[in-house]
Structure formats: structure tokens, C-alpha cells
Amino acid sequence: MKKLLCCGILAVCMAMLAACAMLSEEKIKLRDLDFTVLSEEKIPEQLAAIIGEKKAAPFQITYTDNANLYICIGYGEQETGGYSIAVNELYLTDANICVSTSLLGPEAAEKDNRTPSYPYIVIKTEYLEQTVTFE
């Protein structure tokens, strides 16, 4: 009975250590990625069409033309205009490309304008094979 209990405890400890190792590996930042935020005119046509279909609801998509990676984040329909989006982080880990953005609210004057808006951002960066993780 003691032997079975010890094996069980050992198995749980090993599983916890493996999980911790996996979590720590994913979050080790190798380097920040250079990027450009694209204006509407600079977005590739196919990508612009996809965004047009999705913009009413929040979305997170990636698109590539095999030369560049485009990371797109939309915040869905908002009651007014005047919103902006900040890129908090864009970096590479061993396993992923991590991106974090924030929706910034409109100025007080913009809140009076009740025309809905669909804020989104398109980030262009180098093409890499890693999966994009949205934080």
C-alpha cells in the first residue's frame, strides 16, 4: 500500500514539474518583434475583405502573404467613434508569437456622436512559422 501511495505521489509531482516547465518555456521572451500598424489603404485586398466580413463582432485573425505576417485584432461594434488601439507587446518566444493590445476609449466629445464604429488594428511583421498567441 505504501509503495502504491509513493508511486502516486511521485507521478503527481512529475506531472506538476512537467506542466511548470511547459509554462515557463512558452513565456521566455526571445526578442521583441519590429512591426508596422497599417492604415486602411495599405491592408492587402483579400485581408480587407475578411476584416469587412468579421468586423461587427470581436475577432483575432492572422494572415500571411508568405513574405509578411499580418496580425489583426478587432473589438467589434462600439456605440461611438473615436476609439484607438494600442499595441502593448509583440514578441517572440520559443513556441509562439505573443501579441497584446488594448482598446482605448473615445474622448468625451466623441461620446456624444452615436454613430457606431468598428475599431480594429492590422499589425504587419516579419513572416515566422510560430503560432500567434493573443493575450
PDB file of C-alpha atoms in Angstrom:
ATOM      1  CA  MET A   1       0.000   0.000   0.000  1.00  0.00           C
ATOM      2  CA  LYS A   2       2.841   2.386   0.889  1.00  0.00           C
ATOM      3  CA  LYS A   3       4.540   1.598  -2.395  1.00  0.00           C
ATOM      4  CA  LEU A   4       1.354   2.448  -4.344  1.00  0.00           C
ATOM      5  CA  LEU A   5       0.927   5.709  -2.425  1.00  0.00           C
ATOM      6  CA  CYS A   6       4.567   6.703  -3.039  1.00  0.00           C
ATOM      7  CA  CYS A   7       4.206   5.951  -6.770  1.00  0.00           C
ATOM      8  CA  GLY A   8       1.047   8.066  -6.911  1.00  0.00           C
ATOM      9  CA  ILE A   9       2.702  10.997  -5.155  1.00  0.00           C
ATOM     10  CA  LEU A  10       5.747  10.692  -7.403  1.00  0.00           C
ATOM     11  CA  ALA A  11       3.558  10.672 -10.528  1.00  0.00           C
ATOM     12  CA  VAL A  12       1.684  13.799  -9.390  1.00  0.00           C
ATOM     13  CA  CYS A  13       4.954  15.612  -8.639  1.00  0.00           C
ATOM     14  CA  MET A  14       6.398  14.697 -12.025  1.00  0.00           C
ATOM     15  CA  ALA A  15       3.245  15.904 -13.801  1.00  0.00           C
ATOM     16  CA  MET A  16       3.371  19.213 -11.928  1.00  0.00           C
ATOM     17  CA  LEU A  17       7.044  19.732 -12.777  1.00  0.00           C
ATOM     18  CA  ALA A  18       6.391  18.967 -16.445  1.00  0.00           C
ATOM     19  CA  ALA A  19       3.490  21.433 -16.514  1.00  0.00           C
ATOM     20  CA  CYS A  20       5.609  24.149 -14.898  1.00  0.00           C
ATOM     21  CA  ALA A  21       8.412  23.548 -17.385  1.00  0.00           C
ATOM     22  CA  MET A  22       5.997  23.833 -20.309  1.00  0.00           C
ATOM     23  CA  LEU A  23       4.504  27.075 -18.972  1.00  0.00           C
ATOM     24  CA  SER A  24       7.866  28.678 -18.326  1.00  0.00           C
ATOM     25  CA  GLU A  25       9.196  27.726 -21.784  1.00  0.00           C
ATOM     26  CA  GLU A  26       6.294  29.388 -23.578  1.00  0.00           C
ATOM     27  CA  LYS A  27       6.755  32.721 -21.835  1.00  0.00           C
ATOM     28  CA  ILE A  28      10.503  33.200 -22.220  1.00  0.00           C
ATOM     29  CA  LYS A  29      10.820  36.230 -24.451  1.00  0.00           C
ATOM     30  CA  LEU A  30      13.500  35.750 -27.084  1.00  0.00           C
ATOM     31  CA  ARG A  31      13.109  39.186 -28.645  1.00  0.00           C
ATOM     32  CA  ASP A  32      10.666  41.959 -29.436  1.00  0.00           C
ATOM     33  CA  LEU A  33       9.403  41.959 -32.996  1.00  0.00           C
ATOM     34  CA  ASP A  34       9.525  45.018 -35.228  1.00  0.00           C
ATOM     35  CA  PHE A  35       6.123  45.887 -36.621  1.00  0.00           C
ATOM     36  CA  THR A  36       4.105  48.438 -38.526  1.00  0.00           C
ATOM     37  CA  VAL A  37       0.476  49.340 -37.899  1.00  0.00           C
ATOM     38  CA  LEU A  38      -1.156  49.519 -41.314  1.00  0.00           C
ATOM     39  CA  SER A  39      -3.540  52.227 -42.429  1.00  0.00           C
ATOM     40  CA  GLU A  40      -6.689  51.076 -44.218  1.00  0.00           C
ATOM     41  CA  GLU A  41      -5.194  51.822 -47.648  1.00  0.00           C
ATOM     42  CA  LYS A  42      -2.163  49.584 -47.016  1.00  0.00           C
ATOM     43  CA  ILE A  43      -4.092  46.433 -45.998  1.00  0.00           C
ATOM     44  CA  PRO A  44      -3.931  43.693 -48.665  1.00  0.00           C
ATOM     45  CA  GLU A  45      -7.236  43.398 -50.576  1.00  0.00           C
ATOM     46  CA  GLN A  46      -8.012  39.831 -49.524  1.00  0.00           C
ATOM     47  CA  LEU A  47      -7.371  40.648 -45.886  1.00  0.00           C
ATOM     48  CA  ALA A  48      -9.507  43.796 -46.073  1.00  0.00           C
ATOM     49  CA  ALA A  49     -12.398  41.685 -47.388  1.00  0.00           C
ATOM     50  CA  ILE A  50     -12.057  39.216 -44.498  1.00  0.00           C
ATOM     51  CA  ILE A  51     -11.983  42.053 -41.970  1.00  0.00           C
ATOM     52  CA  GLY A  52     -15.063  43.597 -43.582  1.00  0.00           C
ATOM     53  CA  GLU A  53     -16.970  40.355 -43.021  1.00  0.00           C
ATOM     54  CA  LYS A  54     -15.837  39.947 -39.406  1.00  0.00           C
ATOM     55  CA  LYS A  55     -15.686  43.495 -38.021  1.00  0.00           C
ATOM     56  CA  ALA A  56     -19.153  43.572 -36.398  1.00  0.00           C
ATOM     57  CA  ALA A  57     -18.019  41.083 -33.732  1.00  0.00           C
ATOM     58  CA  PRO A  58     -14.702  40.848 -31.871  1.00  0.00           C
ATOM     59  CA  PHE A  59     -12.099  38.892 -33.842  1.00  0.00           C
ATOM     60  CA  GLN A  60      -8.475  37.772 -33.816  1.00  0.00           C
ATOM     61  CA  ILE A  61      -7.025  36.527 -37.089  1.00  0.00           C
ATOM     62  CA  THR A  62      -3.700  36.113 -38.791  1.00  0.00           C
ATOM     63  CA  TYR A  63      -2.940  36.360 -42.490  1.00  0.00           C
ATOM     64  CA  THR A  64       0.228  35.824 -44.467  1.00  0.00           C
ATOM     65  CA  ASP A  65       1.408  36.527 -47.977  1.00  0.00           C
ATOM     66  CA  ASN A  66       4.490  34.321 -47.318  1.00  0.00           C
ATOM     67  CA  ALA A  67       6.657  37.430 -47.034  1.00  0.00           C
ATOM     68  CA  ASN A  68       4.895  39.131 -44.119  1.00  0.00           C
ATOM     69  CA  LEU A  69       2.651  38.156 -41.233  1.00  0.00           C
ATOM     70  CA  TYR A  70      -0.436  40.259 -40.569  1.00  0.00           C
ATOM     71  CA  ILE A  71      -1.973  40.085 -37.098  1.00  0.00           C
ATOM     72  CA  CYS A  72      -5.486  41.508 -36.949  1.00  0.00           C
ATOM     73  CA  ILE A  73      -7.493  42.253 -33.835  1.00  0.00           C
ATOM     74  CA  GLY A  74     -10.980  43.724 -33.893  1.00  0.00           C
ATOM     75  CA  TYR A  75     -13.064  44.862 -30.945  1.00  0.00           C
ATOM     76  CA  GLY A  76     -16.485  44.560 -32.558  1.00  0.00           C
ATOM     77  CA  GLU A  77     -19.178  47.195 -32.789  1.00  0.00           C
ATOM     78  CA  GLN A  78     -18.830  50.168 -30.428  1.00  0.00           C
ATOM     79  CA  GLU A  79     -21.577  52.719 -29.770  1.00  0.00           C
ATOM     80  CA  THR A  80     -19.480  55.700 -30.872  1.00  0.00           C
ATOM     81  CA  GLY A  81     -16.399  56.618 -32.857  1.00  0.00           C
ATOM     82  CA  GLY A  82     -13.122  57.919 -31.507  1.00  0.00           C
ATOM     83  CA  TYR A  83     -11.614  54.644 -30.311  1.00  0.00           C
ATOM     84  CA  SER A  84      -7.985  53.752 -30.820  1.00  0.00           C
ATOM     85  CA  ILE A  85      -5.971  50.602 -30.234  1.00  0.00           C
ATOM     86  CA  ALA A  86      -2.545  50.411 -28.597  1.00  0.00           C
ATOM     87  CA  VAL A  87      -0.045  47.604 -29.169  1.00  0.00           C
ATOM     88  CA  ASN A  88       1.233  46.753 -25.694  1.00  0.00           C
ATOM     89  CA  GLU A  89       3.611  43.968 -26.719  1.00  0.00           C
ATOM     90  CA  LEU A  90       4.653  41.938 -29.738  1.00  0.00           C
ATOM     91  CA  TYR A  91       7.399  39.433 -29.059  1.00  0.00           C
ATOM     92  CA  LEU A  92       8.778  36.038 -29.992  1.00  0.00           C
ATOM     93  CA  THR A  93       9.149  33.042 -27.669  1.00  0.00           C
ATOM     94  CA  ASP A  94      10.447  29.548 -28.434  1.00  0.00           C
ATOM     95  CA  ALA A  95       6.908  28.385 -29.171  1.00  0.00           C
ATOM     96  CA  ASN A  96       4.823  31.451 -30.087  1.00  0.00           C
ATOM     97  CA  ILE A  97       4.486  34.983 -31.259  1.00  0.00           C
ATOM     98  CA  CYS A  98       2.737  36.832 -28.429  1.00  0.00           C
ATOM     99  CA  VAL A  99       0.660  39.943 -29.041  1.00  0.00           C
ATOM    100  CA  SER A 100      -1.169  42.154 -26.578  1.00  0.00           C
ATOM    101  CA  THR A 101      -3.342  45.153 -27.468  1.00  0.00           C
ATOM    102  CA  SER A 102      -5.695  47.496 -25.617  1.00  0.00           C
ATOM    103  CA  LEU A 103      -8.798  49.336 -26.777  1.00  0.00           C
ATOM    104  CA  LEU A 104      -8.595  52.981 -25.762  1.00  0.00           C
ATOM    105  CA  GLY A 105     -11.862  54.835 -25.246  1.00  0.00           C
ATOM    106  CA  PRO A 106     -13.038  57.913 -27.086  1.00  0.00           C
ATOM    107  CA  GLU A 107     -12.616  61.471 -25.864  1.00  0.00           C
ATOM    108  CA  ALA A 108     -15.619  62.987 -24.075  1.00  0.00           C
ATOM    109  CA  ALA A 109     -16.624  64.955 -27.206  1.00  0.00           C
ATOM    110  CA  GLU A 110     -16.750  61.743 -29.271  1.00  0.00           C
ATOM    111  CA  LYS A 111     -19.192  60.097 -26.834  1.00  0.00           C
ATOM    112  CA  ASP A 112     -21.967  62.467 -27.999  1.00  0.00           C
ATOM    113  CA  ASN A 113     -21.677  61.117 -31.540  1.00  0.00           C
ATOM    114  CA  ARG A 114     -23.851  57.981 -31.550  1.00  0.00           C
ATOM    115  CA  THR A 115     -22.581  56.642 -34.882  1.00  0.00           C
ATOM    116  CA  PRO A 116     -21.341  53.078 -34.341  1.00  0.00           C
ATOM    117  CA  SER A 117     -17.722  52.242 -35.123  1.00  0.00           C
ATOM    118  CA  TYR A 118     -15.782  49.011 -35.600  1.00  0.00           C
ATOM    119  CA  PRO A 119     -12.265  49.528 -34.241  1.00  0.00           C
ATOM    120  CA  TYR A 120      -9.608  47.097 -35.406  1.00  0.00           C
ATOM    121  CA  ILE A 121      -5.871  47.049 -35.905  1.00  0.00           C
ATOM    122  CA  VAL A 122      -3.694  45.353 -38.512  1.00  0.00           C
ATOM    123  CA  ILE A 123      -0.102  44.730 -37.429  1.00  0.00           C
ATOM    124  CA  LYS A 124       2.452  43.818 -40.103  1.00  0.00           C
ATOM    125  CA  THR A 125       5.597  41.986 -39.031  1.00  0.00           C
ATOM    126  CA  GLU A 126       8.129  39.537 -40.429  1.00  0.00           C
ATOM    127  CA  TYR A 127       6.849  36.139 -41.520  1.00  0.00           C
ATOM    128  CA  LEU A 128       7.596  33.476 -38.915  1.00  0.00           C
ATOM    129  CA  GLU A 129       6.341  29.885 -38.575  1.00  0.00           C
ATOM    130  CA  GLN A 130       5.296  30.205 -34.916  1.00  0.00           C
ATOM    131  CA  THR A 131       1.663  30.264 -33.811  1.00  0.00           C
ATOM    132  CA  VAL A 132       0.302  33.648 -32.718  1.00  0.00           C
ATOM    133  CA  THR A 133      -0.974  33.842 -29.142  1.00  0.00           C
ATOM    134  CA  PHE A 134      -3.371  36.689 -28.383  1.00  0.00           C
ATOM    135  CA  GLU A 135      -3.123  37.968 -24.814  1.00  0.00           C
TER     136      GLU A 135
END
